[in-house]
Coordinates of C-alpha atoms in Angstrom, one line a residue:
Chain A
M16 CA 113.9 87.0 80.5
N17 CA 114.2 86.2 83.9
I18 CA 111.2 86.2 85.4
G19 CA 109.4 85.0 88.9
F20 CA 105.8 84.5 89.7
I21 CA 104.6 84.2 93.0
G22 CA 101.1 83.4 94.4
L23 CA 99.5 80.9 91.5
G24 CA 95.4 80.8 91.9
A25 CA 93.1 81.5 89.4
M26 CA 94.4 84.3 88.3
G27 CA 97.8 84.1 88.6
A28 CA 98.7 80.5 87.0
P29 CA 97.3 81.5 83.3
M30 CA 99.6 85.1 83.2
A31 CA 102.8 82.7 84.5
G32 CA 101.4 80.6 81.6
H33 CA 101.2 83.1 79.0
L34 CA 104.9 84.6 80.1
L35 CA 105.7 81.0 79.6
Q36 CA 104.6 80.6 76.5
A37 CA 106.2 84.0 75.3
G38 CA 109.5 82.5 75.9
H39 CA 110.4 83.7 79.4
A40 CA 112.3 81.9 81.9
V41 CA 110.0 81.6 84.9
S42 CA 110.4 80.5 88.1
V43 CA 107.7 79.7 90.9
W44 CA 107.6 79.2 94.7
S45 CA 104.5 78.5 95.5
R46 CA 102.8 77.2 99.5
R47 CA 101.0 74.3 99.1
G48 CA 103.3 72.2 95.8
A49 CA 100.4 71.2 93.7
S50 CA 99.3 74.8 92.4
A51 CA 102.9 75.2 91.0
D52 CA 102.8 71.7 89.0
F53 CA 100.8 72.7 85.6
L54 CA 103.8 75.0 85.0
L55 CA 106.5 73.4 86.0
S56 CA 104.8 70.7 83.3
R57 CA 105.3 73.4 80.8
G58 CA 109.1 74.4 81.8
A59 CA 108.6 76.5 85.1
A60 CA 111.7 76.0 87.5
R61 CA 110.4 75.4 91.3
C62 CA 112.6 77.6 93.7
A63 CA 112.5 76.5 97.4
S64 CA 111.8 79.8 98.7
P65 CA 110.4 83.8 97.6
A66 CA 114.3 84.7 98.2
A67 CA 115.4 82.7 95.8
V68 CA 112.8 83.2 93.5
A69 CA 114.0 86.6 93.6
A70 CA 117.7 85.8 93.4
A71 CA 116.7 83.7 90.0
S72 CA 115.0 87.3 89.0
E73 CA 115.3 90.3 87.3
I74 CA 111.3 90.5 87.5
V75 CA 109.4 89.1 90.6
C76 CA 105.2 89.0 90.6
T77 CA 103.3 88.5 92.5
N78 CA 99.5 87.7 93.0
V79 CA 98.0 87.5 96.3
T80 CA 95.0 88.4 98.4
G81 CA 95.7 91.2 100.9
S82 CA 97.7 93.8 102.4
A83 CA 99.1 91.8 104.7
D84 CA 100.2 89.2 102.1
V85 CA 102.2 91.1 100.5
E86 CA 103.9 92.9 102.4
A87 CA 105.0 89.7 104.0
L88 CA 106.2 88.0 100.3
A89 CA 108.0 91.1 100.1
D90 CA 110.4 90.9 103.3
E91 CA 110.8 87.6 102.4
L92 CA 111.9 88.5 99.0
A93 CA 114.1 91.4 99.7
P94 CA 117.2 89.2 101.2
G95 CA 117.2 87.7 97.4
F96 CA 117.0 90.4 95.1
A97 CA 119.7 92.3 93.4
P98 CA 120.1 96.0 92.7
G99 CA 118.0 97.0 90.3
A100 CA 115.0 94.1 90.3
I101 CA 111.6 95.0 90.1
H102 CA 108.6 93.3 92.0
V103 CA 105.7 93.9 90.2
D104 CA 102.5 93.8 92.5
F105 CA 99.6 92.8 90.5
S106 CA 96.6 92.0 93.6
T107 CA 94.2 94.4 94.7
I108 CA 95.9 96.3 98.2
A109 CA 95.2 99.2 100.5
P110 CA 97.2 102.8 98.5
S111 CA 99.1 103.3 101.3
A112 CA 100.8 99.4 102.3
A113 CA 101.6 100.0 98.2
R114 CA 103.9 103.1 99.1
R115 CA 105.1 101.5 102.2
I116 CA 107.0 98.2 100.7
A117 CA 108.1 100.6 97.9
A118 CA 109.9 102.9 100.6
R119 CA 111.4 99.3 102.2
Y120 CA 112.9 98.7 98.8
A121 CA 114.4 101.3 97.9
T122 CA 117.3 101.1 100.4
R123 CA 118.5 98.0 98.3
G124 CA 117.9 99.5 94.7
V125 CA 115.0 97.5 94.2
D126 CA 112.1 98.8 92.6
F127 CA 108.2 98.2 93.5
V128 CA 105.2 98.6 91.0
D129 CA 101.7 97.9 92.4
A130 CA 100.2 96.4 88.9
P131 CA 96.0 95.9 90.1
V132 CA 94.6 94.0 87.1
S133 CA 90.7 93.7 86.1
G134 CA 88.8 91.2 84.3
G135 CA 88.7 88.7 86.4
S136 CA 90.5 84.9 86.0
G137 CA 88.6 85.0 82.1
G138 CA 90.8 87.8 81.6
A139 CA 93.7 86.6 83.2
Q140 CA 93.4 83.1 80.9
A141 CA 92.4 85.3 77.6
A142 CA 95.4 87.9 78.1
T143 CA 92.6 90.5 77.9
L144 CA 93.3 92.2 81.4
A145 CA 93.4 95.7 81.9
I146 CA 96.8 96.8 83.9
M147 CA 96.8 100.2 86.0
W148 CA 100.1 100.5 87.4
G149 CA 101.5 102.9 89.7
G150 CA 105.8 103.4 90.3
K151 CA 108.7 105.3 88.3
S152 CA 107.9 105.9 84.9
A153 CA 111.3 104.9 83.5
L154 CA 110.3 101.6 84.5
A155 CA 108.1 101.0 81.7
I156 CA 110.8 99.9 78.9
R157 CA 110.7 97.2 80.4
L158 CA 107.9 96.0 82.3
Q159 CA 105.4 97.0 79.0
P160 CA 106.8 94.1 76.9
I161 CA 105.4 92.0 80.0
F162 CA 102.7 93.5 80.4
E163 CA 101.6 93.1 76.8
V164 CA 101.9 89.5 77.5
L165 CA 99.4 89.7 80.1
G166 CA 96.6 92.3 78.8
K167 CA 95.2 94.5 76.4
T168 CA 94.5 97.8 78.1
I169 CA 97.6 98.7 80.3
V170 CA 98.2 102.8 81.7
H171 CA 100.9 103.9 83.4
V172 CA 99.0 105.3 86.2
G173 CA 101.1 107.6 88.0
E174 CA 103.7 107.0 91.0
T175 CA 103.6 104.4 93.8
G176 CA 99.8 103.2 94.7
A177 CA 98.3 105.5 91.7
G178 CA 97.4 101.6 90.7
Q179 CA 95.8 100.7 93.6
V180 CA 93.8 103.9 93.6
A181 CA 92.8 103.7 90.1
K182 CA 91.6 100.1 91.3
A183 CA 89.5 101.2 93.9
C184 CA 87.7 103.0 91.4
N185 CA 87.8 100.2 89.0
Q186 CA 85.7 98.3 92.2
M187 CA 83.8 101.3 92.5
V188 CA 81.9 101.9 89.9
M189 CA 81.5 98.4 88.5
V190 CA 80.1 97.1 91.9
A191 CA 77.9 99.5 92.1
A192 CA 77.0 99.5 88.7
I193 CA 76.1 95.6 89.8
E194 CA 74.1 96.3 92.6
A195 CA 72.3 98.9 90.3
A196 CA 71.8 95.7 88.1
A197 CA 70.9 93.7 90.5
E198 CA 67.9 96.3 92.0
A199 CA 66.3 96.5 88.4
A200 CA 66.7 92.9 88.5
R201 CA 64.9 92.9 91.8
L202 CA 62.3 96.0 90.6
A203 CA 61.2 94.1 87.5
D204 CA 60.4 90.7 88.9
A205 CA 58.7 92.0 92.1
A206 CA 57.0 94.0 89.1
G207 CA 56.1 90.4 87.4
I208 CA 57.5 91.3 84.7
D209 CA 61.0 89.4 82.5
F210 CA 63.9 91.2 83.9
S211 CA 65.7 89.1 80.6
K212 CA 63.8 91.2 78.3
V213 CA 64.0 94.1 80.4
R214 CA 68.3 93.9 80.1
A215 CA 67.7 93.1 76.0
A216 CA 65.8 95.9 75.7
M217 CA 68.5 98.4 78.4
M218 CA 71.4 97.1 76.7
R219 CA 70.6 98.8 73.1
G220 CA 70.1 102.3 75.3
S221 CA 72.3 104.6 77.3
A222 CA 71.7 102.3 80.5
G223 CA 74.1 99.5 78.4
S224 CA 76.9 98.6 79.8
R225 CA 79.3 95.5 80.4
V226 CA 77.9 94.8 83.3
L227 CA 74.3 94.8 82.8
E228 CA 75.9 92.4 80.3
V229 CA 77.6 90.3 82.1
F230 CA 76.3 90.0 86.3
G231 CA 73.1 91.5 84.7
G232 CA 73.1 88.6 82.2
R233 CA 74.2 85.7 85.4
M234 CA 71.1 87.2 86.8
A235 CA 68.3 86.4 84.6
T236 CA 69.3 83.0 84.0
R237 CA 70.1 82.3 87.9
E238 CA 73.8 81.4 87.8
F239 CA 75.4 82.5 90.7
A240 CA 78.5 80.7 90.9
A241 CA 81.6 82.6 90.5
G242 CA 82.8 84.4 88.1
V243 CA 84.2 86.7 90.9
E244 CA 84.0 85.8 94.1
A245 CA 81.8 87.9 96.2
R246 CA 83.8 87.8 99.5
L247 CA 87.0 89.7 96.9
H248 CA 84.2 92.4 96.0
H249 CA 83.9 92.9 99.7
K250 CA 87.3 92.5 100.5
D251 CA 87.7 95.8 98.1
Y252 CA 85.0 97.7 99.9
A253 CA 86.8 97.3 103.2
L254 CA 90.4 98.9 101.2
L255 CA 88.6 101.4 99.4
L256 CA 86.2 103.2 102.4
D257 CA 89.0 103.4 104.5
E258 CA 90.7 105.5 102.5
A259 CA 87.7 107.6 102.1
T260 CA 88.0 107.9 106.1
R261 CA 91.7 108.7 105.2
L262 CA 91.3 111.2 103.1
G263 CA 87.8 112.8 104.6
V264 CA 86.1 112.2 101.0
P265 CA 82.1 111.4 101.3
L266 CA 81.5 108.1 99.6
P267 CA 77.3 107.8 100.0
V268 CA 76.7 105.4 97.2
S269 CA 80.1 103.2 97.8
A270 CA 78.8 102.7 101.5
A271 CA 75.7 101.4 100.8
V272 CA 76.8 99.1 98.3
G273 CA 79.1 98.2 100.5
Q274 CA 76.5 97.3 103.1
Q275 CA 75.0 95.2 100.7
L276 CA 78.0 93.2 100.1
N277 CA 78.0 92.7 104.4
A278 CA 75.3 91.2 104.2
L279 CA 75.5 89.1 101.2
M280 CA 78.7 88.1 103.1
G281 CA 76.9 87.5 106.6
Q282 CA 74.0 85.0 104.3
G283 CA 77.6 82.9 103.5
W284 CA 77.5 83.7 99.8
G285 CA 81.5 85.1 99.5
Q286 CA 82.6 82.5 97.5
D287 CA 79.7 83.3 94.6
D288 CA 79.8 85.5 92.0
T289 CA 78.9 89.1 93.0
S290 CA 75.6 89.0 91.0
S291 CA 74.5 87.6 94.5
L292 CA 73.5 91.0 95.0
L293 CA 70.7 90.0 94.0
R294 CA 69.7 87.5 96.5
V295 CA 70.6 90.1 99.0
L296 CA 67.6 92.1 98.1
E297 CA 65.8 89.2 97.3
S298 CA 65.5 88.4 101.2
A299 CA 63.7 91.6 102.3
G300 CA 61.3 92.3 101.1
Q301 CA 58.5 91.4 98.6
R302 CA 59.5 87.9 97.4
G303 CA 57.3 87.6 94.1
P304 CA 55.8 89.4 91.9
A305 CA 52.6 92.0 93.1
P306 CA 49.3 90.6 94.2
Chain B
M7 CA 95.5 101.9 146.3
N8 CA 98.8 102.2 143.9
V9 CA 97.1 103.4 140.5
G10 CA 98.9 103.4 137.1
F11 CA 97.7 106.2 134.8
I12 CA 98.8 106.3 131.0
G13 CA 97.1 108.4 128.9
L14 CA 96.2 112.2 130.6
G15 CA 95.0 114.2 127.8
L16 CA 91.8 115.9 127.6
M17 CA 90.1 113.1 129.5
G18 CA 92.8 111.7 131.0
R19 CA 93.6 114.0 133.5
P20 CA 90.8 114.8 135.1
M21 CA 90.1 111.6 135.4
A22 CA 93.5 111.1 136.8
L23 CA 93.2 113.7 139.4
H24 CA 89.8 112.3 140.4
L25 CA 90.8 109.2 141.4
E26 CA 94.3 111.5 143.2
K27 CA 91.9 113.2 145.2
A28 CA 90.2 110.2 146.5
G29 CA 93.1 109.2 148.2
H30 CA 95.1 107.2 145.5
A31 CA 98.7 107.3 145.3
L32 CA 98.9 107.2 141.4
H33 CA 102.1 106.1 139.3
L34 CA 102.4 108.2 135.5
W35 CA 104.4 107.5 132.2
A36 CA 104.0 110.2 129.6
R37 CA 105.1 110.3 125.8
R38 CA 105.3 114.5 126.8
P39 CA 106.6 115.3 129.6
D40 CA 104.2 118.2 129.7
S41 CA 101.2 116.6 129.8
L42 CA 102.4 116.0 133.6
K43 CA 102.8 119.8 134.7
P44 CA 99.6 119.5 135.7
F45 CA 100.3 116.9 138.8
A46 CA 103.1 118.5 140.7
G47 CA 102.3 119.0 144.4
V48 CA 99.8 115.8 144.3
N49 CA 100.1 112.4 145.2
A50 CA 102.2 111.3 141.8
K51 CA 105.1 109.2 141.4
T52 CA 106.4 109.4 137.2
H53 CA 108.6 106.6 136.1
A54 CA 110.2 106.3 132.7
S55 CA 108.5 103.7 131.8
P56 CA 105.2 102.0 131.3
A57 CA 107.0 99.0 132.7
Q58 CA 108.0 100.7 135.6
V59 CA 104.4 102.3 136.1
A60 CA 103.3 98.4 135.9
A61 CA 105.3 97.3 138.4
H62 CA 104.4 100.0 140.6
A63 CA 100.5 99.6 140.0
E64 CA 97.8 97.2 141.2
V65 CA 95.7 98.9 138.8
V66 CA 96.6 100.5 135.9
I67 CA 94.3 102.7 133.9
V68 CA 95.3 103.3 130.6
M69 CA 93.2 106.3 127.9
V70 CA 94.9 106.8 124.8
A71 CA 93.1 107.4 120.8
D72 CA 93.1 104.3 119.2
A73 CA 94.1 100.5 119.3
P74 CA 97.4 101.0 117.7
D75 CA 98.4 103.5 121.4
V76 CA 97.0 100.9 123.4
E77 CA 98.4 97.9 121.8
A78 CA 102.0 100.3 122.6
V79 CA 101.6 100.7 125.6
C80 CA 100.8 97.3 126.7
L81 CA 102.5 95.1 124.9
G82 CA 105.2 97.5 123.1
V83 CA 109.2 97.5 124.2
D84 CA 109.2 98.6 127.9
G85 CA 105.0 97.9 128.3
L86 CA 102.5 97.3 131.1
A87 CA 103.2 93.5 130.2
S88 CA 107.0 93.8 130.7
G89 CA 107.0 95.3 134.1
G90 CA 103.3 93.8 135.2
K91 CA 103.0 90.8 138.3
P92 CA 100.9 88.4 137.7
G93 CA 97.5 89.4 139.4
L94 CA 98.4 93.3 137.4
I95 CA 94.8 94.5 136.2
V96 CA 95.0 97.1 133.3
V97 CA 91.9 98.8 132.5
D98 CA 91.3 100.4 129.0
M99 CA 89.3 102.9 129.2
S100 CA 89.8 103.4 124.8
T101 CA 87.7 103.7 122.5
I102 CA 89.2 101.0 120.2
N103 CA 88.0 97.8 117.8
P104 CA 86.1 95.1 120.5
N105 CA 88.2 92.3 118.5
A106 CA 91.7 94.5 119.1
A107 CA 90.6 94.3 122.7
R108 CA 89.9 91.0 123.2
S109 CA 93.6 90.0 121.0
I110 CA 95.4 92.7 123.7
G111 CA 93.3 90.7 126.6
L112 CA 94.5 87.2 125.8
R113 CA 98.1 88.2 125.1
L114 CA 97.8 90.3 128.2
A115 CA 96.0 86.9 129.9
E116 CA 99.8 84.7 129.1
K117 CA 101.7 86.9 131.4
G118 CA 99.0 86.5 134.4
I119 CA 97.7 90.2 133.9
E120 CA 93.7 91.1 134.0
F121 CA 92.6 93.2 131.3
V122 CA 89.0 95.1 131.7
D123 CA 88.1 97.2 128.4
A124 CA 85.7 100.0 129.9
P125 CA 85.6 102.6 127.7
V126 CA 83.4 106.1 128.3
S127 CA 80.6 108.1 127.4
G128 CA 80.6 112.0 128.1
G129 CA 82.8 113.2 126.8
E130 CA 85.8 115.9 128.8
T131 CA 82.7 117.1 130.8
G132 CA 81.2 114.3 132.0
A133 CA 85.0 112.9 133.0
I134 CA 85.6 116.8 134.6
N135 CA 82.9 116.7 136.8
A136 CA 83.8 112.6 137.0
A137 CA 80.2 112.0 135.4
L138 CA 80.9 109.5 132.6
T139 CA 79.6 106.4 131.8
V140 CA 81.6 103.5 132.3
M141 CA 80.7 100.5 130.2
A142 CA 83.2 97.8 131.0
G143 CA 83.8 93.6 129.6
G144 CA 86.0 91.3 130.8
K145 CA 85.9 89.1 134.1
P146 CA 83.6 89.8 137.0
A147 CA 86.4 89.4 139.5
A148 CA 88.8 92.2 137.6
F149 CA 86.0 94.4 137.0
E150 CA 84.3 93.9 140.6
K151 CA 88.0 94.7 142.0
V152 CA 88.7 98.3 140.2
K153 CA 84.6 98.9 140.1
P154 CA 85.0 101.6 143.2
L155 CA 88.3 102.9 140.9
L156 CA 85.8 103.9 138.0
E157 CA 82.8 104.8 140.2
K158 CA 85.7 107.8 140.9
M159 CA 85.3 109.3 138.0
G160 CA 81.5 107.5 136.2
K161 CA 78.3 107.9 137.6
S162 CA 76.8 104.9 135.6
V163 CA 79.1 101.5 135.9
T164 CA 78.3 98.5 134.6
L165 CA 79.9 95.8 133.4
I166 CA 78.3 94.3 130.0
G167 CA 79.7 90.8 129.3
D168 CA 83.0 89.0 129.0
S169 CA 86.3 90.9 127.5
G170 CA 85.3 93.6 124.1
A171 CA 81.7 93.4 125.7
G172 CA 82.6 97.2 126.4
Q173 CA 83.7 98.8 123.4
V174 CA 80.6 96.5 121.8
A175 CA 78.9 98.6 123.8
K176 CA 80.3 101.9 123.2
A177 CA 80.0 100.9 119.5
C178 CA 76.6 100.4 119.9
N179 CA 77.1 104.4 121.7
Q180 CA 78.8 105.6 118.6
I181 CA 75.9 104.5 116.3
L182 CA 73.1 106.1 118.0
T183 CA 75.0 109.1 119.0
G184 CA 76.1 109.2 115.1
V185 CA 72.9 108.6 113.6
G186 CA 71.0 110.6 116.4
V187 CA 73.4 114.2 115.6
L188 CA 72.6 113.4 112.0
A189 CA 69.3 113.2 112.3
V190 CA 68.8 116.2 114.6
A191 CA 71.3 118.2 111.7
E192 CA 69.1 117.0 108.9
A193 CA 65.0 118.5 110.3
F194 CA 66.8 121.0 111.8
N195 CA 68.0 122.1 108.2
F196 CA 64.6 120.6 106.9
A197 CA 62.1 123.0 109.0
T198 CA 64.9 126.4 108.5
K199 CA 65.3 126.0 104.5
S200 CA 61.1 125.3 104.7
G201 CA 61.0 129.1 106.2
V202 CA 60.1 127.8 109.6
D203 CA 61.4 127.8 113.1
A204 CA 64.4 125.0 114.3
G205 CA 63.9 126.5 118.0
K206 CA 60.3 125.8 117.5
V207 CA 59.5 122.6 116.2
R208 CA 62.3 121.3 119.2
E209 CA 60.3 122.3 121.7
A210 CA 57.5 121.2 120.2
L211 CA 59.2 117.7 119.2
L212 CA 60.4 116.9 122.8
G213 CA 56.8 116.4 123.9
G214 CA 56.7 113.8 121.6
F215 CA 58.6 110.4 120.4
A216 CA 61.1 112.3 119.0
Y217 CA 62.2 113.2 122.5
S218 CA 65.9 112.6 123.0
K219 CA 68.2 114.0 124.6
I220 CA 70.5 114.3 121.5
L221 CA 67.5 116.5 120.5
E222 CA 67.8 118.7 123.9
N223 CA 71.0 119.2 124.4
H224 CA 72.9 118.8 121.2
G225 CA 69.6 120.7 119.5
Q226 CA 70.1 123.5 121.4
R227 CA 74.2 123.9 121.3
M228 CA 72.9 123.9 117.1
L229 CA 70.4 126.9 118.0
D230 CA 72.8 128.5 119.7
R231 CA 75.3 127.7 116.8
N232 CA 77.6 127.3 119.3
F233 CA 79.9 124.5 117.3
K234 CA 82.9 124.5 120.5
P235 CA 83.7 120.8 121.5
G236 CA 81.8 118.6 123.4
F237 CA 83.2 116.2 120.8
K238 CA 85.1 116.2 118.2
A239 CA 84.0 115.4 114.7
W240 CA 87.2 114.1 113.9
M241 CA 86.6 111.5 117.2
H242 CA 83.1 110.6 115.8
Q243 CA 84.4 109.5 112.4
K244 CA 87.3 107.3 114.5
D245 CA 84.2 106.1 116.4
L246 CA 82.3 105.3 113.6
R247 CA 85.1 103.7 111.8
I248 CA 85.5 101.2 113.8
V249 CA 82.0 100.2 114.1
M250 CA 82.5 99.3 110.0
E251 CA 84.9 97.8 110.1
E252 CA 83.7 95.8 112.8
A253 CA 80.2 95.1 111.0
H254 CA 82.3 94.4 107.7
R255 CA 84.0 91.6 110.1
M256 CA 81.2 90.1 110.2
G257 CA 79.1 90.8 107.3
L258 CA 76.5 93.4 109.2
M259 CA 73.9 95.2 107.2
L260 CA 74.4 99.1 109.1
P261 CA 73.5 100.8 106.1
S262 CA 72.1 104.2 108.8
A263 CA 75.7 104.2 110.6
A264 CA 77.2 103.5 106.9
A265 CA 75.8 107.2 105.4
T266 CA 76.5 108.9 109.0
A267 CA 79.9 107.7 108.6
Q268 CA 80.1 109.5 105.0
V269 CA 79.2 112.0 106.2
F270 CA 81.8 112.1 108.9
N271 CA 84.1 111.7 106.6
A272 CA 83.0 115.1 104.7
I273 CA 83.5 117.1 107.7
V274 CA 87.3 116.6 108.2
G275 CA 87.6 116.3 104.6
S276 CA 86.0 119.8 105.0
G277 CA 88.7 120.8 107.3
M278 CA 85.4 120.9 110.8
G279 CA 86.7 118.2 112.4
E280 CA 88.3 120.1 115.0
N281 CA 84.4 121.2 115.8
D282 CA 81.4 119.7 117.7
S283 CA 79.8 116.7 116.2
I284 CA 76.9 119.0 115.5
T285 CA 79.0 121.1 113.1
A286 CA 77.4 118.0 110.4
L287 CA 74.5 121.1 110.4
Q288 CA 77.0 123.2 109.5
L289 CA 78.1 120.6 106.6
L290 CA 74.2 120.2 105.5
E291 CA 74.0 124.1 105.2
K292 CA 76.9 124.5 102.9
V293 CA 75.7 121.9 100.2
S294 CA 72.0 122.9 100.4
T295 CA 70.2 125.6 98.7
P296 CA 70.2 129.1 100.9
A297 CA 67.7 129.7 103.9
P298 CA 64.3 131.9 102.5

């Protein structure tokens, strides 16, 4: 199939690579030319503009940062699309932005699918991402084979925007769990107890989780290099707390976690891993073991 | 003076009428013609667009709902910027994001138009009684020119600092009032559910360090179970959204305001948004154990 790919960062580049390897013809465009070099050397075709990518593709995938980036990109892609084409966006954006883009495409007979992913750059490289998508269910026949090249868990959640709602829920549960792991680490350490032992004990019990394993592990060894850049989680919290305001839904724990992320950003750790939430706790309150 | 006024709602209407009573000639534009009815028979001229209002006025006051509305009035098609002569002063008395205010100010400055952000506290009652608290941000010279107008609408008029500073002060005001109203509601619910008379608690506390205007005024209205606005809960939700957006942008930790904002989400989601903010008490009662 002819597939376009725009947004060749830590996630997008390996994803596009998997599509090439699966035998698809991949067209790319990137603002910074160099980020495409690796894919070009493996047979991808470089296009001069997003519209040219759209014109060369049945399906265009994008993986950029925020709502505004995707909306701007959609405006540039639109004139190139033939009716029947699909724009699959893997970025994490506001559900309302996804719905807006879908409505604008509809007049051209182009479909928009929001398909945010979970699993980080590791999951993108290993093709083990969880993909949660929203859009017309009839599109599954065309999309499922592509999604299966990129991820292991693929769920059609509902109509346009539903994928983004699922991603917001994912972030909410995951980062709250990171904060809980950080608080456990802080409490153990302040009490003079080795958190790695506490973690090992917890892993086998009811509190065991993927987050405790991965992020708790980074906290235990104090490896705060990303991983998942905390600024991305911070960005996602603005989206999900904004949805809560719009819908009139109280999210007390998420709001509290959002404030810890604000403090993390304020201390300049946005490009470090989200396990830095432990450092936020350490920057206030009792530092060392109890006297 | 020729004064433009855009945004003739619950707040704007009495504010504009105070200016007219003080001898100023009003120039008006309204999205809904109904809003212009109270101005029949006074010294007020109606115009077809904000641009035309700007062309006829030395100062234009804006009192609308949120940042996109202010932006549309100032910089949209037929907005103030397209009709205002250099030297025009636009005073925005709406409550909007401080960063949005700064950006609107910069874009108006390109046309030689001065911008002063001057949000208010005091609600509809304050507007009717010309007793508002006005917190302004902008250049001192522009502020001095519009100060006499602001004093016709408010009792306390303060220049806080540069462009956006008025909105920052208003955001601080909303942190204190939002968290404060919730604190009083929590205390009263705690007292009542403990089998203790909340009115007596209030009376005792008014004499101590927990005294506040909110305990006094909002507290009394809670005891009277008078949940009519006042200041509507959905507006407080909106104002706290602005606060939390700014905290997010700057990387600030505001744990109490964040928790309070979630309670306001619950209030609005429960369909109580049109009540006064003190409806927070009703929400707490609803989710707590029944009174003994």
